[in-house]
Amino acid sequence: MPAGRRCYLDHAASAPMRPEVAPACMAAVRTGNPSALHSAGRNARSVLEDARESVAAALGAESSEVLFTSGGSEANSIALLCSRLSGTAPAVMVGAVEHPSVIQVAKTRPGASILPVDRDGVVELETVRQAIDAGAGLLSLQLVNNETGTLQLVREVVQLARPAGVLVHTDAVQGPGHVPTHFDELGVDLMSISAHKFGGPVGVGALLARREVELAAWGLGGGQERQVRSGTPPTMLAAGMAVALHQATAELPSESIRLASLRGLLVDRLRASVDGVFVNGGDHVSPAICNVTFTGTRADDVLLLLDQRGYDCSTGSACRAGLHQPSEVLLAMGRSLAEASSSIRFSFGPSTQRSDIDSLLDELPVVVSTARAALNWHIGMK
């Protein structure tokens, strides 16, 4: 990597903001409160509702089904905590590899259960059938896993759940711009997205909720978002999110092919040049995420060595307040503690180029060798 240049390979944590977004935000910044009745307020309401309609159109939903939130974590929390479930089937059941905002929230609801996954991180359909028979009222499964890129069988789960009257929520935060993310075609009842994952501004997201899904109020206030989420809506951020989502959706057909090619290049050449490498997530994964176990290393060592050389990547979810622990996702997939502690996530986006992958591949053999030597020295000193 040339001196002073950095290669950003952590798009799953936060994608660089698209150039079209800042002008869209600035165009909305002078508007008033969208709940006000004067001209400035009506102007703000128009901007907000235009953004809502744009988001709905990009995701295959009705505008009345889009609730703006502060991001994906809040959208997940509202979906799991505020959905009114039937008294005879009140249990919330979630996959074992879900984002912390789902796993932790599910545990606060009485009768919640964590559904096991297979070696690729997929909740098998027989497991779903058993959950429905056991009294599930709501099932929550990611569209794309944020650490491994694994795709869940969301459409098939909906087909099992709907006849039983079970609601299905999907955390689709890693979907837009990378895999098809269409609310109506997926058939889910609730879906979460977050703008900064597809090049929008940080601090805004949305929960898509079918009109027939009853949601309790999320806190007290004016009930601005469908009487669920109170507070002055983020007009400026919503406008930026709509622009970013429109662009990401338009680029999806070509971008998914391009990213799949880059991911394939990384996987093939890495396997050929470095011993003891395992790629996690199976065959059905997002083209934008590649999770690799480098056996005999500590992930933190690999991460810091790459950082010194100008590469930004991750050891897993970025929602852990900067504290690295063995990946709970990989542990749930049956990996050992050592394997879950030696895995790195590379994630790609519009700014990722072939030259970035080539230069990374040039560095990785030395980085992994150095990290293994460091671990051996550490073990020898004990």
CSV table of C-alpha atoms in Angstrom, one decimal:
chain,number,residue,atom,x,y,z
A,1,MET,CA,0.0,0.0,0.0
A,2,PRO,CA,1.5,3.4,-1.0
A,3,ALA,CA,2.5,5.6,1.9
A,4,GLY,CA,-0.4,7.8,3.1
A,5,ARG,CA,-3.1,5.8,1.2
A,6,ARG,CA,-5.6,3.6,3.1
A,7,CYS,CA,-7.8,0.8,1.8
A,8,TYR,CA,-11.2,0.7,3.5
A,9,LEU,CA,-12.5,-2.9,3.7
A,10,ASP,CA,-15.1,-2.5,6.5
A,11,HIS,CA,-18.3,-1.4,4.6
A,12,ALA,CA,-20.4,-3.8,6.7
A,13,ALA,CA,-19.6,-1.6,9.8
A,14,SER,CA,-20.3,1.7,8.0
A,15,ALA,CA,-20.1,2.5,4.3
A,16,PRO,CA,-18.6,5.8,3.1
A,17,MET,CA,-21.3,8.3,2.4
A,18,ARG,CA,-22.3,8.6,-1.3
A,19,PRO,CA,-21.5,11.9,-3.0
A,20,GLU,CA,-25.2,12.5,-3.8
A,21,VAL,CA,-26.2,12.4,-0.2
A,22,ALA,CA,-24.7,15.5,1.3
A,23,PRO,CA,-26.4,17.9,-1.2
A,24,ALA,CA,-29.7,16.1,-0.5
A,25,CYS,CA,-29.3,16.6,3.2
A,26,MET,CA,-28.3,20.3,2.8
A,27,ALA,CA,-31.3,21.0,0.6
A,28,ALA,CA,-33.5,19.8,3.4
A,29,VAL,CA,-31.6,21.5,6.3
A,30,ARG,CA,-33.4,24.8,6.2
A,31,THR,CA,-36.9,23.4,6.4
A,32,GLY,CA,-39.1,23.6,9.5
A,33,ASN,CA,-40.6,21.1,11.9
A,34,PRO,CA,-42.7,18.7,9.8
A,35,SER,CA,-45.4,18.7,12.5
A,36,ALA,CA,-45.9,22.5,12.2
A,37,LEU,CA,-48.8,24.0,10.3
A,38,HIS,CA,-47.1,27.0,8.8
A,39,SER,CA,-45.4,27.1,5.4
A,40,ALA,CA,-42.0,26.1,6.7
A,41,GLY,CA,-43.6,23.1,8.5
A,42,ARG,CA,-45.5,22.1,5.4
A,43,ASN,CA,-42.4,22.3,3.3
A,44,ALA,CA,-40.6,20.0,5.8
A,45,ARG,CA,-43.5,17.6,5.8
A,46,SER,CA,-43.4,17.5,2.0
A,47,VAL,CA,-39.6,16.7,2.1
A,48,LEU,CA,-40.2,14.0,4.7
A,49,GLU,CA,-43.0,12.3,2.9
A,50,ASP,CA,-41.2,12.4,-0.4
A,51,ALA,CA,-38.3,10.6,1.3
A,52,ARG,CA,-40.8,8.1,2.8
A,53,GLU,CA,-42.3,7.4,-0.6
A,54,SER,CA,-38.8,7.0,-2.2
A,55,VAL,CA,-37.7,4.5,0.5
A,56,ALA,CA,-41.0,2.6,0.1
A,57,ALA,CA,-40.6,2.4,-3.7
A,58,ALA,CA,-37.0,1.2,-3.5
A,59,LEU,CA,-37.9,-1.6,-1.1
A,60,GLY,CA,-41.2,-2.7,-2.5
A,61,ALA,CA,-43.5,-1.3,0.2
A,62,GLU,CA,-46.3,1.2,0.7
A,63,SER,CA,-45.2,4.6,2.1
A,64,SER,CA,-47.5,4.0,5.1
A,65,GLU,CA,-45.5,1.0,6.0
A,66,VAL,CA,-42.2,3.0,6.5
A,67,LEU,CA,-41.4,4.2,10.0
A,68,PHE,CA,-38.2,6.3,10.3
A,69,THR,CA,-35.9,5.3,13.2
A,70,SER,CA,-32.5,6.3,14.4
A,71,GLY,CA,-31.0,3.2,12.7
A,72,GLY,CA,-31.1,-0.6,12.5
A,73,SER,CA,-30.7,-1.4,16.1
A,74,GLU,CA,-33.7,0.8,17.1
A,75,ALA,CA,-35.8,-0.7,14.3
A,76,ASN,CA,-35.0,-4.2,15.5
A,77,SER,CA,-35.9,-3.2,19.1
A,78,ILE,CA,-39.2,-1.8,18.0
A,79,ALA,CA,-40.0,-4.8,15.9
A,80,LEU,CA,-39.3,-7.3,18.8
A,81,LEU,CA,-40.6,-5.3,21.7
A,82,CYS,CA,-43.6,-3.4,20.3
A,83,SER,CA,-45.2,-6.0,18.1
A,84,ARG,CA,-48.6,-7.1,19.6
A,85,LEU,CA,-48.6,-10.9,19.6
A,86,SER,CA,-51.5,-13.2,20.2
A,87,GLY,CA,-52.1,-14.3,23.7
A,88,THR,CA,-52.0,-18.0,22.6
A,89,ALA,CA,-48.6,-17.6,20.8
A,90,PRO,CA,-46.6,-14.9,22.6
A,91,ALA,CA,-43.1,-16.3,22.2
A,92,VAL,CA,-40.4,-14.5,20.3
A,93,MET,CA,-37.8,-16.8,18.7
A,94,VAL,CA,-34.6,-15.6,17.0
A,95,GLY,CA,-31.7,-17.2,15.3
A,96,ALA,CA,-28.5,-17.8,17.3
A,97,VAL,CA,-26.4,-15.7,14.9
A,98,GLU,CA,-28.5,-12.5,15.0
A,99,HIS,CA,-27.2,-9.1,15.6
A,100,PRO,CA,-26.8,-8.2,19.3
A,101,SER,CA,-29.8,-5.8,19.1
A,102,VAL,CA,-32.0,-8.8,18.3
A,103,ILE,CA,-30.4,-11.4,20.6
A,104,GLN,CA,-30.4,-9.1,23.6
A,105,VAL,CA,-33.9,-7.7,23.0
A,106,ALA,CA,-35.4,-11.1,22.5
A,107,LYS,CA,-34.1,-12.2,25.9
A,108,THR,CA,-36.2,-9.4,27.6
A,109,ARG,CA,-39.5,-10.9,26.3
A,110,PRO,CA,-41.0,-13.8,28.4
A,111,GLY,CA,-40.7,-17.1,26.7
A,112,ALA,CA,-38.1,-16.0,24.1
A,113,SER,CA,-35.9,-18.7,22.6
A,114,ILE,CA,-32.7,-18.8,20.6
A,115,LEU,CA,-32.8,-21.1,17.6
A,116,PRO,CA,-29.7,-23.1,16.7
A,117,VAL,CA,-28.0,-22.9,13.4
A,118,ASP,CA,-26.0,-25.3,11.2
A,119,ARG,CA,-22.2,-25.0,10.4
A,120,ASP,CA,-22.9,-22.4,7.8
A,121,GLY,CA,-24.9,-20.3,10.2
A,122,VAL,CA,-28.4,-21.1,8.7
A,123,VAL,CA,-31.5,-21.8,10.8
A,124,GLU,CA,-32.8,-25.0,9.2
A,125,LEU,CA,-36.4,-25.2,8.2
A,126,GLU,CA,-37.1,-28.1,10.5
A,127,THR,CA,-35.9,-26.0,13.3
A,128,VAL,CA,-38.4,-23.3,12.2
A,129,ARG,CA,-41.2,-25.9,12.1
A,130,GLN,CA,-40.4,-27.0,15.6
A,131,ALA,CA,-40.4,-23.3,16.8
A,132,ILE,CA,-43.9,-22.8,15.2
A,133,ASP,CA,-45.2,-25.9,16.9
A,134,ALA,CA,-43.7,-24.8,20.2
A,135,GLY,CA,-45.8,-21.6,20.2
A,136,ALA,CA,-43.7,-18.9,18.3
A,137,GLY,CA,-45.6,-15.7,17.9
A,138,LEU,CA,-42.8,-13.9,16.1
A,139,LEU,CA,-39.7,-15.2,14.3
A,140,SER,CA,-36.7,-12.9,13.7
A,141,LEU,CA,-34.0,-14.0,11.2
A,142,GLN,CA,-31.5,-11.8,9.4
A,143,LEU,CA,-31.6,-11.5,5.7
A,144,VAL,CA,-27.8,-11.3,5.6
A,145,ASN,CA,-25.5,-12.0,8.6
A,146,ASN,CA,-23.4,-9.0,9.5
A,147,GLU,CA,-20.3,-11.1,10.3
A,148,THR,CA,-20.2,-13.9,7.8
A,149,GLY,CA,-22.6,-12.7,5.1
A,150,THR,CA,-24.7,-15.9,5.3
A,151,LEU,CA,-28.1,-15.6,3.7
A,152,GLN,CA,-31.0,-17.0,5.7
A,153,LEU,CA,-34.0,-18.8,4.1
A,154,VAL,CA,-36.3,-15.9,4.8
A,155,ARG,CA,-38.9,-16.5,2.0
A,156,GLU,CA,-39.1,-20.2,3.0
A,157,VAL,CA,-39.6,-19.3,6.6
A,158,VAL,CA,-42.4,-16.9,5.7
A,159,GLN,CA,-44.2,-19.8,3.8
A,160,LEU,CA,-44.1,-21.9,7.0
A,161,ALA,CA,-45.0,-19.1,9.4
A,162,ARG,CA,-47.9,-17.4,7.6
A,163,PRO,CA,-50.4,-20.3,7.7
A,164,ALA,CA,-49.8,-20.5,11.4
A,165,GLY,CA,-50.3,-16.8,12.0
A,166,VAL,CA,-46.7,-16.2,13.1
A,167,LEU,CA,-45.1,-12.8,12.4
A,168,VAL,CA,-41.7,-12.8,10.6
A,169,HIS,CA,-39.2,-10.0,11.1
A,170,THR,CA,-36.0,-9.8,9.2
A,171,ASP,CA,-33.0,-7.6,10.0
A,172,ALA,CA,-32.1,-6.6,6.5
A,173,VAL,CA,-29.5,-4.0,7.5
A,174,GLN,CA,-26.8,-5.7,5.3
A,175,GLY,CA,-29.1,-6.2,2.4
A,176,PRO,CA,-29.7,-3.0,0.3
A,177,GLY,CA,-27.1,-2.6,-2.4
A,178,HIS,CA,-25.7,-6.1,-2.0
A,179,VAL,CA,-28.6,-8.6,-2.3
A,180,PRO,CA,-32.2,-8.2,-3.4
A,181,THR,CA,-34.1,-6.6,-0.5
A,182,HIS,CA,-37.8,-6.3,-1.5
A,183,PHE,CA,-40.3,-6.1,1.4
A,184,ASP,CA,-43.3,-7.5,-0.6
A,185,GLU,CA,-41.4,-10.3,-2.4
A,186,LEU,CA,-39.8,-11.5,0.9
A,187,GLY,CA,-43.3,-11.6,2.4
A,188,VAL,CA,-42.1,-10.6,5.8
A,189,ASP,CA,-44.2,-8.6,8.3
A,190,LEU,CA,-41.4,-6.4,9.6
A,191,MET,CA,-38.0,-5.4,8.1
A,192,SER,CA,-35.2,-3.2,9.5
A,193,ILE,CA,-32.7,-1.2,7.5
A,194,SER,CA,-30.0,1.4,8.4
A,195,ALA,CA,-28.9,4.2,6.1
A,196,HIS,CA,-25.2,4.2,6.8
A,197,LYS,CA,-24.8,0.6,5.6
A,198,PHE,CA,-25.5,1.6,2.0
A,199,GLY,CA,-23.9,5.0,1.8
A,200,GLY,CA,-26.5,7.2,3.6
A,201,PRO,CA,-26.0,9.3,6.7
A,202,VAL,CA,-25.4,7.9,10.1
A,203,GLY,CA,-28.3,8.2,12.6
A,204,VAL,CA,-31.3,7.2,10.5
A,205,GLY,CA,-32.9,4.0,9.5
A,206,ALA,CA,-36.4,2.5,9.1
A,207,LEU,CA,-38.7,-0.2,10.2
A,208,LEU,CA,-41.0,-1.4,7.6
A,209,ALA,CA,-44.2,-2.8,9.1
A,210,ARG,CA,-47.2,-4.1,7.3
A,211,ARG,CA,-50.3,-2.1,7.9
A,212,GLU,CA,-52.1,-5.0,9.6
A,213,VAL,CA,-49.2,-5.4,12.1
A,214,GLU,CA,-50.2,-3.8,15.4
A,215,LEU,CA,-47.3,-2.0,17.2
A,216,ALA,CA,-47.4,-0.5,20.7
A,217,ALA,CA,-45.9,2.9,21.3
A,218,TRP,CA,-42.1,3.0,21.6
A,219,GLY,CA,-41.8,5.6,24.4
A,220,LEU,CA,-44.0,8.6,25.1
A,221,GLY,CA,-44.6,11.8,23.0
A,222,GLY,CA,-46.4,13.0,20.0
A,223,GLY,CA,-46.5,9.6,18.2
A,224,GLN,CA,-45.2,11.1,14.9
A,225,GLU,CA,-44.3,7.8,13.2
A,226,ARG,CA,-47.6,5.9,13.0
A,227,GLN,CA,-48.2,6.5,16.7
A,228,VAL,CA,-45.2,4.3,17.4
A,229,ARG,CA,-42.1,6.4,17.5
A,230,SER,CA,-42.4,9.8,19.0
A,231,GLY,CA,-40.1,12.8,18.4
A,232,THR,CA,-39.5,15.3,15.6
A,233,PRO,CA,-38.7,13.2,12.5
A,234,PRO,CA,-35.2,13.5,11.1
A,235,THR,CA,-36.2,15.2,7.8
A,236,MET,CA,-32.7,16.0,6.7
A,237,LEU,CA,-31.3,12.5,7.4
A,238,ALA,CA,-34.4,10.9,5.8
A,239,ALA,CA,-33.8,12.9,2.6
A,240,GLY,CA,-30.2,11.7,2.5
A,241,MET,CA,-31.2,8.1,3.2
A,242,ALA,CA,-33.7,8.1,0.4
A,243,VAL,CA,-31.1,9.3,-2.2
A,244,ALA,CA,-28.6,6.7,-1.0
A,245,LEU,CA,-31.1,3.9,-1.1
A,246,HIS,CA,-32.3,4.8,-4.6
A,247,GLN,CA,-28.8,4.8,-5.9
A,248,ALA,CA,-27.9,1.5,-4.1
A,249,THR,CA,-31.0,-0.2,-5.5
A,250,ALA,CA,-30.3,1.1,-9.0
A,251,GLU,CA,-26.8,-0.2,-8.9
A,252,LEU,CA,-27.6,-3.6,-7.4
A,253,PRO,CA,-27.7,-5.8,-10.6
A,254,SER,CA,-24.2,-4.8,-11.7
A,255,GLU,CA,-22.7,-4.1,-8.3
A,256,SER,CA,-23.6,-7.5,-6.9
A,257,ILE,CA,-21.8,-9.2,-9.8
A,258,ARG,CA,-18.8,-6.9,-9.4
A,259,LEU,CA,-18.5,-7.6,-5.7
A,260,ALA,CA,-18.9,-11.3,-6.1
A,261,SER,CA,-16.0,-11.3,-8.5
A,262,LEU,CA,-13.8,-9.4,-6.0
A,263,ARG,CA,-14.8,-11.7,-3.2
A,264,GLY,CA,-14.1,-14.8,-5.3
A,265,LEU,CA,-10.7,-13.4,-6.2
A,266,LEU,CA,-9.9,-12.9,-2.5
A,267,VAL,CA,-11.0,-16.4,-1.5
A,268,ASP,CA,-9.3,-18.3,-4.3
A,269,ARG,CA,-5.9,-16.5,-4.1
A,270,LEU,CA,-6.0,-16.5,-0.3
A,271,ARG,CA,-6.5,-20.3,-0.2
A,272,ALA,CA,-3.7,-20.7,-2.6
A,273,SER,CA,-1.2,-18.5,-0.9
A,274,VAL,CA,-1.8,-19.0,2.9
A,275,ASP,CA,-2.0,-22.3,4.7
A,276,GLY,CA,-4.6,-22.9,7.4
A,277,VAL,CA,-7.3,-20.5,6.0
A,278,PHE,CA,-11.0,-21.2,6.3
A,279,VAL,CA,-13.8,-19.1,4.8
A,280,ASN,CA,-16.9,-19.0,7.0
A,281,GLY,CA,-20.5,-18.8,5.8
A,282,GLY,CA,-21.0,-21.5,3.2
A,283,ASP,CA,-21.9,-21.0,-0.4
A,284,HIS,CA,-25.0,-18.8,-0.1
A,285,VAL,CA,-23.5,-15.5,1.1
A,286,SER,CA,-23.6,-11.8,0.4
A,287,PRO,CA,-21.0,-10.8,-2.2
A,288,ALA,CA,-20.0,-7.9,0.1
A,289,ILE,CA,-18.8,-9.9,3.1
A,290,CYS,CA,-15.9,-12.4,3.4
A,291,ASN,CA,-15.2,-13.8,6.9
A,292,VAL,CA,-11.9,-15.7,7.1
A,293,THR,CA,-10.4,-17.8,9.9
A,294,PHE,CA,-6.6,-17.6,10.0
A,295,THR,CA,-5.7,-20.6,12.2
A,296,GLY,CA,-2.9,-20.2,14.7
A,297,THR,CA,-3.4,-16.4,15.0
A,298,ARG,CA,-5.2,-13.9,17.3
A,299,ALA,CA,-7.6,-11.8,15.2
A,300,ASP,CA,-6.5,-8.7,17.1
A,301,ASP,CA,-2.9,-9.2,15.9
A,302,VAL,CA,-3.9,-9.7,12.3
A,303,LEU,CA,-6.2,-6.6,12.5
A,304,LEU,CA,-3.4,-4.4,13.9
A,305,LEU,CA,-0.8,-5.6,11.5
A,306,LEU,CA,-3.2,-4.8,8.6
A,307,ASP,CA,-4.0,-1.5,10.1
A,308,GLN,CA,-0.3,-0.6,10.3
A,309,ARG,CA,-0.1,-1.3,6.5
A,310,GLY,CA,-3.1,0.8,5.7
A,311,TYR,CA,-6.0,-1.7,5.6
A,312,ASP,CA,-9.2,-1.1,7.6
A,313,CYS,CA,-11.1,-4.3,8.3
A,314,SER,CA,-12.9,-5.8,11.3
A,315,THR,CA,-13.0,-8.8,13.7
A,316,GLY,CA,-16.8,-8.9,13.5
A,317,SER,CA,-19.7,-6.8,14.6
A,318,ALA,CA,-18.9,-3.1,15.2
A,319,CYS,CA,-21.6,-2.8,17.8
A,320,ARG,CA,-19.5,-4.0,20.8
A,321,ALA,CA,-18.1,-0.6,22.0
A,322,GLY,CA,-14.7,-1.4,20.6
A,323,LEU,CA,-14.2,-4.5,22.8
A,324,HIS,CA,-13.1,-7.6,20.9
A,325,GLN,CA,-14.3,-10.9,22.1
A,326,PRO,CA,-14.4,-14.3,20.4
A,327,SER,CA,-17.2,-14.1,17.8
A,328,GLU,CA,-20.5,-15.3,19.3
A,329,VAL,CA,-21.7,-15.8,15.7
A,330,LEU,CA,-18.9,-18.3,14.9
A,331,LEU,CA,-19.3,-20.0,18.3
A,332,ALA,CA,-23.0,-20.5,17.5
A,333,MET,CA,-21.9,-22.0,14.2
A,334,GLY,CA,-19.9,-24.7,16.0
A,335,ARG,CA,-16.4,-23.2,15.8
A,336,SER,CA,-13.9,-23.7,18.6
A,337,LEU,CA,-12.9,-20.8,20.9
A,338,ALA,CA,-9.6,-20.6,19.1
A,339,GLU,CA,-11.3,-20.4,15.7
A,340,ALA,CA,-13.8,-17.8,16.8
A,341,SER,CA,-10.8,-15.8,18.1
A,342,SER,CA,-8.8,-15.9,14.9
A,343,SER,CA,-11.3,-14.6,12.3
A,344,ILE,CA,-11.3,-11.4,10.3
A,345,ARG,CA,-14.2,-9.9,8.3
A,346,PHE,CA,-13.4,-8.1,5.0
A,347,SER,CA,-16.4,-6.2,3.6
A,348,PHE,CA,-16.8,-4.4,0.3
A,349,GLY,CA,-18.7,-1.6,-1.3
A,350,PRO,CA,-18.8,0.8,-4.3
A,351,SER,CA,-15.3,2.2,-3.4
A,352,THR,CA,-13.6,-1.3,-3.4
A,353,GLN,CA,-11.5,-1.9,-6.5
A,354,ARG,CA,-9.6,-4.9,-7.9
A,355,SER,CA,-6.3,-3.1,-6.9
A,356,ASP,CA,-7.4,-3.1,-3.3
A,357,ILE,CA,-7.8,-6.9,-3.3
A,358,ASP,CA,-4.6,-7.4,-5.1
A,359,SER,CA,-2.6,-5.3,-2.7
A,360,LEU,CA,-4.3,-6.9,0.3
A,361,LEU,CA,-3.3,-10.3,-1.0
A,362,ASP,CA,0.3,-9.2,-1.4
A,363,GLU,CA,0.3,-8.3,2.3
A,364,LEU,CA,-1.6,-11.1,3.9
A,365,PRO,CA,1.0,-14.0,3.7
A,366,VAL,CA,3.5,-11.9,5.7
A,367,VAL,CA,0.8,-10.5,8.1
A,368,VAL,CA,-0.5,-14.0,8.9
A,369,SER,CA,3.1,-15.4,9.3
A,370,THR,CA,3.9,-12.6,11.7
A,371,ALA,CA,0.7,-13.0,13.7
A,372,ARG,CA,1.4,-16.7,14.1
A,373,ALA,CA,4.9,-16.1,15.3
A,374,ALA,CA,3.5,-13.6,17.8
A,375,LEU,CA,1.1,-16.1,19.2
A,376,ASN,CA,3.7,-18.8,19.4
A,377,TRP,CA,6.0,-16.4,21.3
A,378,HIS,CA,3.1,-15.5,23.6
A,379,ILE,CA,2.4,-19.1,24.3
A,380,GLY,CA,6.1,-19.8,24.9
A,381,MET,CA,6.3,-17.0,27.5
A,382,LYS,CA,3.6,-18.5,29.6
